Coordinates of C-alpha atoms in Angstrom, one line a residue:
M1 CA -14.8 -11.3 18.0
N2 CA -15.0 -15.0 19.6
S3 CA -14.4 -16.0 22.8
S4 CA -11.3 -17.3 22.0
I5 CA -10.2 -13.9 21.1
K6 CA -11.6 -12.4 24.4
H7 CA -9.9 -15.2 26.2
W8 CA -6.5 -14.3 25.1
L9 CA -6.9 -10.9 25.0
Y10 CA -7.7 -11.1 28.7
I11 CA -4.7 -13.0 29.3
G12 CA -2.3 -10.8 27.4
S13 CA -3.9 -7.6 28.9
V14 CA -3.7 -8.8 32.6
G15 CA -1.5 -11.7 33.1
F16 CA 0.9 -12.6 30.3
L17 CA 2.4 -8.8 29.5
L18 CA 4.9 -9.0 32.8
S19 CA 6.1 -12.2 31.7
S20 CA 6.4 -11.4 28.2
C21 CA 8.2 -8.4 28.9
A22 CA 10.6 -9.6 31.5
D23 CA 14.1 -9.6 29.3
R24 CA 13.2 -5.9 28.3
L25 CA 12.5 -4.7 31.7
N26 CA 14.3 -7.1 33.8
V27 CA 11.6 -7.7 36.0
V28 CA 10.9 -11.0 37.6
P29 CA 8.8 -13.2 35.1
T30 CA 4.9 -13.4 36.5
Q31 CA 2.3 -15.7 35.1
T32 CA -1.0 -14.3 36.6
I33 CA -1.7 -10.9 38.2
E34 CA -5.0 -9.8 39.9
Q35 CA -7.0 -7.8 37.8
S36 CA -7.6 -5.2 40.4
Q37 CA -3.8 -5.0 40.9
A38 CA -3.1 -4.8 37.0
L39 CA -2.8 -1.1 36.7
N40 CA -2.6 0.6 39.7
T41 CA 0.9 2.5 39.6
E42 CA 2.5 4.3 36.5
Q43 CA 5.1 1.6 36.3
D44 CA 2.3 -1.0 35.9
V45 CA 1.1 1.3 33.0
Q46 CA 4.8 1.4 31.5
I47 CA 4.9 -2.4 31.8
T48 CA 1.7 -2.9 30.1
L49 CA 2.8 -0.5 27.2
T50 CA 6.1 -2.3 26.5
G51 CA 3.9 -5.3 26.2
A52 CA 2.0 -3.7 23.7
Y53 CA 5.1 -3.1 21.7
D54 CA 6.0 -6.8 22.4
G55 CA 2.4 -7.7 20.8
L56 CA 3.4 -5.6 17.9
S57 CA 6.6 -7.4 17.3
D58 CA 4.8 -10.7 17.0
R59 CA 5.8 -12.9 14.1
E60 CA 2.0 -12.8 12.9
V61 CA 2.0 -8.9 13.2
Y62 CA 5.1 -6.9 12.3
G63 CA 7.5 -9.5 12.9
G64 CA 7.0 -10.4 9.2
A65 CA 3.2 -11.7 8.6
I66 CA 1.6 -8.2 8.0
Q67 CA 4.8 -7.5 5.4
F68 CA 4.7 -10.9 3.6
I69 CA 0.9 -10.7 3.3
G70 CA 1.2 -7.4 1.5
D71 CA 4.2 -8.9 -0.6
L72 CA 2.8 -12.4 -1.8
V73 CA -0.6 -11.4 -1.8
G74 CA 0.1 -8.8 -4.4
D75 CA 2.8 -10.9 -6.1
N76 CA 2.4 -11.8 -9.9
R77 CA 5.4 -14.3 -10.0
D78 CA 7.8 -11.7 -9.4
V79 CA 9.1 -14.2 -6.9
L80 CA 8.4 -17.8 -6.6
F81 CA 7.1 -19.4 -3.2
G82 CA 9.2 -22.7 -2.6
G83 CA 8.7 -23.6 0.9
T84 CA 6.5 -26.2 2.3
Y85 CA 4.1 -24.0 4.7
A86 CA 0.8 -24.7 3.1
T87 CA -0.2 -21.5 4.9
I88 CA 2.1 -19.1 3.2
D89 CA 1.7 -20.8 -0.1
E90 CA -2.3 -19.8 0.1
I91 CA -1.2 -16.7 0.8
W92 CA 1.3 -16.6 -2.3
R93 CA -1.3 -18.4 -4.6
K94 CA -4.2 -15.9 -3.7
A95 CA -6.2 -18.6 -2.4
V96 CA -6.4 -18.4 1.6
T97 CA -9.4 -20.6 3.4
P98 CA -10.9 -19.5 6.4
S99 CA -9.1 -21.8 8.5
N100 CA -5.4 -20.8 7.6
T101 CA -3.5 -20.3 10.6
V102 CA -1.4 -17.3 9.7
N103 CA -4.3 -15.1 8.6
R104 CA -6.3 -16.5 11.7
D105 CA -3.1 -15.5 14.2
T106 CA -2.6 -12.1 12.2
W107 CA -6.1 -11.1 13.3
L108 CA -5.9 -12.6 16.9
D109 CA -2.3 -11.3 17.5
S110 CA -3.2 -7.6 16.4
Y111 CA -6.6 -7.4 18.4
N112 CA -4.2 -8.8 21.5
A113 CA -1.6 -6.0 20.8
I114 CA -4.7 -3.5 20.4
N115 CA -6.4 -4.6 23.8
R116 CA -2.9 -4.0 25.6
A117 CA -2.9 -0.4 24.0
N118 CA -6.6 -0.2 25.4
N119 CA -5.5 -1.4 28.9
V120 CA -2.7 1.9 28.8
L121 CA -5.4 4.1 27.4
S122 CA -7.8 3.2 30.5
A123 CA -5.2 3.8 33.0
L124 CA -3.9 7.1 32.1
D125 CA -4.8 8.6 35.5
K126 CA -2.6 6.5 37.0
V127 CA 0.6 8.3 35.1
G128 CA 1.9 11.3 36.0
E129 CA 1.8 14.2 34.2
S130 CA 5.1 14.7 32.8
S131 CA 5.1 11.2 31.3
R132 CA 1.4 10.8 30.5
G133 CA 1.3 12.6 27.0
A134 CA 4.3 10.1 25.7
I135 CA 2.5 7.1 27.1
E136 CA -0.9 7.9 25.7
G137 CA 0.9 8.9 22.2
Q138 CA 2.6 5.5 22.3
A139 CA -0.7 3.6 22.9
L140 CA -2.6 5.4 20.3
F141 CA 0.2 4.7 17.7
I142 CA -0.1 1.1 18.2
R143 CA -3.9 1.2 18.1
G144 CA -3.7 3.1 15.0
A145 CA -1.2 1.4 13.4
L146 CA -2.6 -2.0 13.6
Y147 CA -6.2 -0.8 12.6
F148 CA -5.0 0.4 9.6
E149 CA -3.2 -3.1 8.7
L150 CA -6.3 -5.0 9.5
V151 CA -8.6 -3.0 7.3
K152 CA -6.4 -3.1 4.3
I153 CA -5.8 -6.9 5.0
Y154 CA -9.7 -7.8 5.7
G155 CA -11.6 -5.2 4.1
K156 CA -12.2 -3.7 0.5
S157 CA -9.7 -1.2 -0.4
W158 CA -10.7 3.0 0.0
N159 CA -11.4 3.0 -3.7
D160 CA -13.5 0.2 -4.1
G161 CA -17.1 0.9 -3.8
T162 CA -18.3 2.7 -1.4
P163 CA -16.2 2.9 2.1
S164 CA -19.2 4.1 4.2
S165 CA -21.1 0.6 3.6
N166 CA -18.3 -1.7 2.8
P167 CA -17.3 -4.0 6.3
G168 CA -14.0 -3.2 7.9
V169 CA -13.1 -4.9 10.9
P170 CA -14.7 -4.6 14.3
L171 CA -13.4 -1.4 16.3
V172 CA -12.6 -2.1 20.0
L173 CA -11.7 1.2 21.9
T174 CA -11.8 -0.1 25.6
P175 CA -10.2 -3.2 27.2
T176 CA -11.9 -6.5 27.1
T177 CA -11.7 -8.0 30.8
S178 CA -14.5 -10.0 30.8
I179 CA -17.0 -11.8 27.8
T180 CA -20.5 -10.8 27.7
D181 CA -22.8 -10.6 24.5
A182 CA -21.7 -7.0 23.9
D183 CA -18.2 -8.0 23.4
Y184 CA -19.1 -10.0 20.0
R185 CA -19.0 -7.1 17.7
A186 CA -20.0 -6.7 14.2
R187 CA -17.8 -4.9 11.8
N188 CA -17.5 -1.3 11.3
T189 CA -17.4 0.0 7.9
V190 CA -14.1 0.8 6.1
A191 CA -14.8 4.5 6.6
E192 CA -15.3 4.4 10.3
V193 CA -12.1 2.3 10.9
Y194 CA -10.2 4.7 8.6
T195 CA -11.8 7.8 10.7
Q196 CA -10.3 6.1 14.0
V197 CA -7.0 5.3 12.5
L198 CA -6.8 9.1 11.5
A199 CA -8.0 10.2 14.9
D200 CA -5.5 7.8 17.0
L201 CA -2.4 8.5 14.6
T202 CA -2.7 12.2 14.4
K203 CA -3.2 12.8 18.5
A204 CA -0.3 10.4 18.5
E205 CA 2.0 12.5 16.5
S206 CA 0.9 15.8 18.6
L207 CA 2.1 13.8 22.0
L208 CA 4.9 11.8 21.1
P209 CA 8.4 12.9 21.4
T210 CA 10.3 14.6 18.3
E211 CA 13.4 11.6 18.9
P212 CA 12.9 8.4 18.4
D213 CA 14.0 5.9 21.2
R214 CA 15.8 3.7 18.7
G215 CA 17.2 1.6 21.3
M216 CA 13.8 0.3 22.4
G217 CA 12.1 1.0 19.2
F218 CA 9.4 3.2 20.4
A219 CA 7.7 5.5 18.0
S220 CA 8.3 8.8 17.5
K221 CA 6.4 11.5 16.1
G222 CA 8.1 11.1 12.8
A223 CA 6.6 7.5 13.0
A224 CA 3.1 8.5 13.4
A225 CA 3.5 11.1 10.7
A226 CA 4.9 8.5 8.2
I227 CA 1.9 5.8 9.2
L228 CA -0.4 8.9 8.4
A229 CA 1.3 9.6 4.9
R230 CA 0.5 6.0 4.0
V231 CA -2.9 6.3 5.4
Y232 CA -3.8 9.5 3.3
L233 CA -2.1 8.0 0.4
Q234 CA -4.6 4.9 0.5
Q235 CA -7.3 7.4 0.6
Q236 CA -6.1 9.3 -2.4
N237 CA -6.2 12.3 -0.1
F238 CA -2.9 13.5 -1.9
A239 CA -2.6 16.9 -0.3
A240 CA -2.5 15.4 3.1
A241 CA -0.2 12.7 2.3
R242 CA 2.2 15.3 0.8
D243 CA 2.4 17.1 3.8
A244 CA 2.5 14.1 6.5
A245 CA 5.6 13.0 4.4
N246 CA 6.9 16.5 4.3
R247 CA 6.9 16.7 8.1
V248 CA 8.9 13.8 8.3
I249 CA 11.4 14.9 5.9
T250 CA 11.7 18.3 7.0
S251 CA 12.0 17.2 10.5
G252 CA 15.8 17.1 10.5
V253 CA 15.6 13.8 12.5
Y254 CA 16.1 11.5 9.7
S255 CA 18.5 11.1 6.6
L256 CA 18.9 8.7 4.1
E257 CA 22.3 6.3 4.6
P258 CA 25.2 7.0 2.3
T259 CA 24.5 3.8 0.3
F260 CA 21.4 1.1 -0.4
A261 CA 23.2 -1.7 1.4
D262 CA 23.6 0.5 5.0
V263 CA 19.7 0.7 5.0
F264 CA 19.6 -3.2 5.8
S265 CA 22.2 -3.1 8.5
D266 CA 21.6 -2.5 12.1
A267 CA 25.0 -1.2 12.3
T268 CA 24.7 1.6 9.7
N269 CA 20.4 2.2 9.5
E270 CA 20.1 4.3 12.3
S271 CA 19.4 7.6 10.6
E272 CA 16.9 6.0 7.9
I273 CA 14.5 3.9 9.5
I274 CA 11.6 5.9 10.9
F275 CA 10.0 2.8 13.0
K276 CA 11.2 -0.6 13.1
I277 CA 10.7 -3.7 15.1
I278 CA 13.8 -4.6 17.6
V279 CA 14.9 -7.9 17.3
T280 CA 17.6 -9.5 19.7
D281 CA 19.2 -12.8 20.5
Q282 CA 16.6 -13.1 23.7
D283 CA 13.6 -11.3 22.3
G284 CA 11.7 -10.5 19.0
V285 CA 11.3 -12.5 15.8
N286 CA 12.3 -11.5 12.1
D287 CA 10.3 -13.7 10.0
M288 CA 11.2 -11.7 7.0
N289 CA 14.8 -13.6 7.6
T290 CA 13.0 -16.9 8.1
F291 CA 10.9 -16.9 4.6
Y292 CA 12.9 -14.2 2.7
A293 CA 16.8 -15.2 3.5
S294 CA 18.6 -18.3 2.1
A295 CA 20.1 -21.2 4.2
L296 CA 23.5 -19.5 4.0
N297 CA 22.0 -16.4 5.8
Q298 CA 19.6 -18.4 8.4
G299 CA 16.7 -18.6 6.3
R300 CA 14.2 -21.3 5.0
G301 CA 15.1 -20.0 1.3
D302 CA 11.1 -19.9 0.7
V303 CA 10.9 -16.7 -1.2
R304 CA 12.8 -16.7 -4.3
V305 CA 13.3 -14.2 -6.5
Q306 CA 12.5 -14.4 -10.3
T307 CA 14.7 -13.1 -13.4
K308 CA 11.5 -11.1 -14.5
F309 CA 11.7 -8.8 -11.5
R310 CA 15.7 -8.4 -11.1
Q311 CA 15.5 -7.4 -15.0
L312 CA 13.6 -4.1 -14.2
Y313 CA 16.6 -2.8 -13.0
A314 CA 18.7 -0.8 -14.8
A315 CA 22.6 -1.5 -15.1
G316 CA 24.6 -0.1 -12.4
D317 CA 21.3 0.5 -10.0
A318 CA 23.2 -0.8 -6.6
R319 CA 19.3 -2.4 -5.8
G320 CA 19.4 -4.5 -8.6
T321 CA 22.6 -6.4 -7.7
F322 CA 21.4 -6.4 -3.7
F323 CA 20.6 -10.4 -3.9
N324 CA 22.3 -13.3 -3.3
T325 CA 22.3 -16.9 -4.6
A326 CA 22.1 -20.3 -2.9
G327 CA 22.5 -23.0 -5.4
Q328 CA 20.2 -22.3 -8.2
N329 CA 17.9 -19.6 -6.3
T330 CA 17.9 -16.2 -5.7
F331 CA 16.7 -14.2 -2.5
T332 CA 16.8 -10.5 -1.8
S333 CA 19.6 -9.4 0.3
K334 CA 17.1 -7.2 2.6
F335 CA 16.8 -9.4 5.2
N336 CA 20.0 -11.5 5.8
D337 CA 20.4 -10.8 9.5
Q338 CA 18.8 -13.4 11.4
Y339 CA 18.7 -11.1 14.4
G340 CA 18.4 -8.0 12.5
D341 CA 15.5 -5.4 13.3
V342 CA 12.5 -5.4 11.1
P343 CA 12.2 -2.3 9.3
V344 CA 8.4 -0.7 9.2
V345 CA 8.6 2.5 7.5
R346 CA 11.9 4.4 6.3
L347 CA 12.8 8.0 5.0
A348 CA 13.1 6.7 1.4
E349 CA 9.4 6.1 1.0
M350 CA 8.6 9.3 2.3
Y351 CA 10.6 10.9 -0.3
L352 CA 8.4 8.5 -2.8
V353 CA 5.1 9.5 -1.5
R354 CA 6.1 13.2 -1.5
A355 CA 7.1 13.2 -5.2
E356 CA 4.0 11.2 -6.1
T357 CA 1.6 13.4 -4.4
N358 CA 3.8 16.7 -5.6
L359 CA 3.1 15.2 -9.0
R360 CA -0.8 14.3 -8.8
L361 CA -1.2 18.0 -7.4
N362 CA 1.1 19.7 -9.7
T363 CA 3.2 21.1 -6.8
S364 CA 6.4 21.3 -5.6
V365 CA 6.2 21.3 -1.8
G366 CA 9.7 20.6 -0.4
A367 CA 11.1 19.8 -3.7
T368 CA 10.0 18.8 -7.1
P369 CA 9.1 15.4 -8.1
L370 CA 12.0 14.9 -10.0
A371 CA 14.4 15.9 -7.3
D372 CA 13.1 13.7 -4.9
V373 CA 13.0 10.7 -7.2
N374 CA 16.8 11.1 -8.4
L375 CA 17.5 11.7 -4.8
I376 CA 16.6 8.1 -4.1
R377 CA 18.1 6.8 -7.4
A378 CA 21.3 8.6 -6.9
R379 CA 22.2 7.0 -3.6
A380 CA 21.6 3.6 -5.5
N381 CA 24.1 5.0 -8.3
A382 CA 21.0 4.6 -10.6
T383 CA 21.1 6.9 -13.6
P384 CA 19.2 10.1 -13.0
L385 CA 15.9 11.0 -14.7
T386 CA 15.6 13.9 -16.9
A387 CA 11.7 13.9 -16.4
V388 CA 9.1 12.1 -14.4
D389 CA 5.7 10.8 -14.9
L390 CA 3.4 9.2 -12.6
A391 CA 4.4 5.6 -14.0
A392 CA 7.9 6.4 -13.1
I393 CA 7.3 7.4 -9.6
L394 CA 5.0 3.9 -9.1
L395 CA 8.2 2.3 -10.9
E396 CA 10.7 3.4 -8.3
R397 CA 8.1 2.5 -5.5
R398 CA 8.8 -0.7 -6.8
L399 CA 12.4 -0.7 -7.1
E400 CA 13.1 0.9 -3.8
L401 CA 10.4 -0.7 -1.5
A402 CA 10.5 -4.5 -3.2
F403 CA 10.1 -7.0 -0.6
E404 CA 8.7 -4.5 2.5
G405 CA 5.2 -5.0 2.3
Q406 CA 3.9 -2.4 0.2
Q407 CA 3.4 -4.1 -3.4
L408 CA -0.7 -5.2 -2.3
A409 CA -1.3 -1.5 -1.0
D410 CA 0.1 0.1 -4.0
I411 CA -1.9 -1.9 -6.6
K412 CA -5.1 -1.4 -5.0
R413 CA -4.8 2.2 -4.8
T414 CA -3.8 2.8 -7.8
A415 CA -6.5 0.0 -9.2
G416 CA -4.2 -2.0 -10.7
T417 CA -3.8 -5.5 -11.4
V418 CA -2.2 -8.7 -9.6
G419 CA -1.2 -10.2 -13.1
T420 CA -4.5 -10.7 -14.9
T421 CA -6.6 -10.1 -11.3
P422 CA -8.4 -7.0 -10.9
Y423 CA -7.5 -4.8 -7.6
N424 CA -10.9 -5.2 -6.5
A425 CA -11.2 -9.0 -6.9
N426 CA -12.5 -11.0 -4.0
N427 CA -9.5 -12.9 -3.3
L428 CA -7.2 -10.1 -2.9
V429 CA -9.2 -9.5 0.5
L430 CA -8.6 -12.2 3.2
P431 CA -11.3 -14.2 4.9
I432 CA -12.5 -13.2 8.2
P433 CA -11.0 -16.4 10.4
Q434 CA -13.3 -19.2 10.5
R435 CA -13.1 -19.6 14.2
E436 CA -14.0 -15.9 14.4
I437 CA -17.1 -16.4 12.4
D438 CA -18.0 -20.0 14.2
T439 CA -18.0 -17.7 17.7
N440 CA -19.5 -14.6 16.8
K441 CA -22.4 -14.4 14.8
Q442 CA -22.4 -10.8 14.0
L443 CA -19.6 -10.9 11.9
V444 CA -19.9 -11.3 8.2
Q445 CA -17.8 -13.1 5.9
N446 CA -16.0 -11.8 3.1
P447 CA -17.5 -12.3 -0.4
G448 CA -15.6 -15.5 -2.2
Y449 CA -15.3 -17.3 0.9

C-alpha cells in the first residue's frame, strides 16, 4: 500500500469517522480527534464501527462499484454501456488502465473501511462483555467480506493456476496509525487471503446476532453465512457452500417475497434481503440507480439492457418483463428508487447455491435441486421444470441474479468465457492501481498491465 492510502486510512480511522457518521448517530460533527483519545470508551468503538459500515457503503464499495465491476467485466453485450464515464466504459470493454479512478477508489475505499474495522478489533478491551461479541462480529464481517471482494477483483480465480502462489492482495490485519517501511506490504497469495476471509467470516457468524438489525443495516449470522456460501462456492468447496446456504434458509429468519417486484421495493423486501446497504436522502449512495436506472427513474441511463438478454426469459416469467423503456433504450427495474437500499445478498441466491451444490454432490440436503429451482421459478410465475441439470441451474442464476454483481464470479468459477474471452484471461483481472505501484515498490502488477 502506498502513502496516500496510509494517509487516508489514518484520517478515516482517527478523525473522519466522527464527522462522516454524524447523521446516523446524531453527534456533533468532529473534524479531528487526538489519536490517544480516539478509542478510549465503548462509545468510541461503536462510533468507529458505524464509520466502518459507512465506509462499506461508499459508492466505490458496496454502494455500487463492486456490483457493477462484477456485471460489466463479465458482460458479453447483454448490456450496452452508453454513458460518458470513460472509467466505467473501460471496465465494460475489459480494457481497464492502471490509472482508472474507479478502480483506484475501489481499492482505496475498501482498505479504508478495513482499517476502520481493524481499529474496532484493536479496541475490544474497551467494550463491555455484553456487547463485545456482537461488535467483534460486525468488524470481522466487514473485513472478511471486503477481502473476498478485493481478491476476486485483483487476484486470479481460485481455479486458475495455483492459489498458494498466485498473488492476491496485501493483508493488513492491524490498524494503520503511522507510516513506516513496514507498512509497504507485498501481496499475500490468493490462498492466504481466502484463509483469512474464511477465518473472519466463520468467527463473525458465531458472534453475530441471529436477528438482523434491518433499520441500521448491520450484519447478522445469516449475512456472514451467506457470504461464506459465496466464498466456498468460489473455491468449489461444494459441501461447505451447501451447508452455509442451508443454514441461512433453515434459520427461519428470512423468506422469499411473494412477487419478484417486491424484492426490489424497500417497502416490501424486509424478509428476503439478507444484507443490504442502507440509503437515505441524508446518507448513503445508490450507484446502481445512478448507472442502471433511466432518467425517468433519476438515473443516468448508462447500462442499457439488450434484446439478446431479455430473450433468455420464457413467456410468462415475471423477471422477463421487469424492465422499463425510456426512448429507444431498455433498463432493468431493479434499481428504480434513487434512495432505495442496495441489496448485497438475498435469500433467492441461497436457494440457488443449495440447488447447485446438492446437484454436484448428488445430495438433497434441505430439498432436492429441482424443488429449490422450482421454488424460485414459481415466485416469478415461470413454468416449473420437470428436471434440472447443471446448465439449467446456472441459467436460473443468470435469470434471477442479473445485474446484482455475480456475473463475473460465476463465469470464473465455472471456467466459462466472456464471449470468446476465457475466464483466466489477463484482462478479466483488474490492475493494481498505478498510484499503489508507484509508491509501494513491493507490489507486483498483474500480468497484461
